[in-house]
Amino acid sequence: MASIHRKPNSPFWHAAFYLPDGRRTQRSTGTANRKKALAIALEYDKAARTGRQGLLTDQKAREAIASIYAIANADLLPTSTVGEYLDRWLKVKTIETKDSTVAEYSKTAERLKKILGPKVNRPMDAVTVNDALRFRDGLADILAPATANKYLKIARVIWNDAGRESMAGDNPFAKVKILDTQGSTRRGFTLDQVKAIYNLASPSWRGMILLGFYCGQRLADLARLTWQNVDLEEEVIRLTTGKTGRPMVIPMARPLVDFLSNLPASDNPMDPIFPDLADLRTQTLSGQFSAIVADAGFGTYDKYHRGQKDGPGRAARRATGNLTFHSLRHTATSQLKNAGVSDVVAREIIGHDSEAISRHYTKIETTTLRNAVNRLPNIAVQGKPK
């Protein structure tokens, strides 16, 4: 039976009770109120007796803690299931952050719910380090290490916020190491490779490849371009990048101007340039491009991502030698520098930020940029689209 007593130099009552292993112990009740202290001591004793019977599950332990909290604070212990907290957290972030960031947070929440399975209906504290490892390793099977690390870091932020709100204790995701990204850096295409994938691509993907090579922008930004973004008279593309929110005015190289001039333009400037690609998810677009790369002989790609015994399984989707659409961005940068274009001008075209360059004090004329992109080679080789 539990009992309570005072200790010298302590304002709180202490509970004495037997632990599940039979040892007698003492624990502070955290209160100077005798009635509350006795109630807390009885909860300690109840949990210990349940433990001696081998029945102290994590849920019963949380119930005991909640009872003690309610006794001490005359209020219920703040609690939330994983699913409830993720939904509420996303609503807050929708107000606090920009759309592109919220999109990444939403992807993380979706992946967490999928990998945690039934645990999304359990309290936040029910998620363990093993669950965090499953989350990281599951991402590593289907994503590049750097991308998997990004989602892991977002999960850490979510549990940190939950901890500050007293919804969770230790952060299990903070105890999981990020993946090693050495040796996984994306490389650029060679010119012959770019020409080969261009020759195999459908009309829309030919346009995407030209845009990626001559403008150096990201996959999602280019797939969602509308005719409002294209000025064929001035021969420039105007867009705001989704990742950084940076406004860009990019002069078009002659092969790109010729290609876009021959497309059937819509009377509505808000219509997409590539209607068959504009509404696709970035993951789907990336998969289609990887399939083209594989068809050109520069890797393998399993569009169904089926697991295979003793085989690559879902990781096969990444088995294209790290040649992704983003590689065109690297290729464009390398080709500009190989053509003698200065680092400052190359950064302005591609949209890379630099600590040494401030857009507030550096203004590069459009003519200079146009001269730079026109130094790039013509990749629009002849070939019948698929």
PDB file of C-alpha atoms in Angstrom, residues 119 125-136 170-177:
ATOM      1  CA  LYS A 119      -0.361   4.439 -35.085  1.00  0.00           C
ATOM      2  CA  ASP A 125       4.165   9.672 -27.619  1.00  0.00           C
ATOM      3  CA  ALA A 126       3.298   6.283 -29.100  1.00  0.00           C
ATOM      4  CA  VAL A 127       5.691   6.961 -31.999  1.00  0.00           C
ATOM      5  CA  THR A 128       9.075   5.402 -31.234  1.00  0.00           C
ATOM      6  CA  VAL A 129      12.593   5.588 -32.596  1.00  0.00           C
ATOM      7  CA  ASN A 130      11.894   2.369 -34.497  1.00  0.00           C
ATOM      8  CA  ASP A 131       8.959   4.088 -36.188  1.00  0.00           C
ATOM      9  CA  ALA A 132      11.212   7.006 -37.088  1.00  0.00           C
ATOM     10  CA  LEU A 133      13.747   4.578 -38.564  1.00  0.00           C
ATOM     11  CA  ARG A 134      11.012   2.925 -40.633  1.00  0.00           C
ATOM     12  CA  PHE A 135      10.004   6.366 -41.899  1.00  0.00           C
ATOM     13  CA  ARG A 136      13.561   7.300 -42.904  1.00  0.00           C
ATOM     14  CA  ASP A 170      11.236  13.000 -26.498  1.00  0.00           C
ATOM     15  CA  ASN A 171      11.515  13.559 -30.243  1.00  0.00           C
ATOM     16  CA  PRO A 172      12.088  10.098 -31.828  1.00  0.00           C
ATOM     17  CA  PHE A 173      12.980  11.625 -35.199  1.00  0.00           C
ATOM     18  CA  ALA A 174      15.786  13.663 -33.625  1.00  0.00           C
ATOM     19  CA  LYS A 175      17.418  10.380 -32.556  1.00  0.00           C
ATOM     20  CA  VAL A 176      17.608   9.083 -36.142  1.00  0.00           C
ATOM     21  CA  LYS A 177      20.667  10.039 -38.185  1.00  0.00           C
TER      22      LYS A 177
END
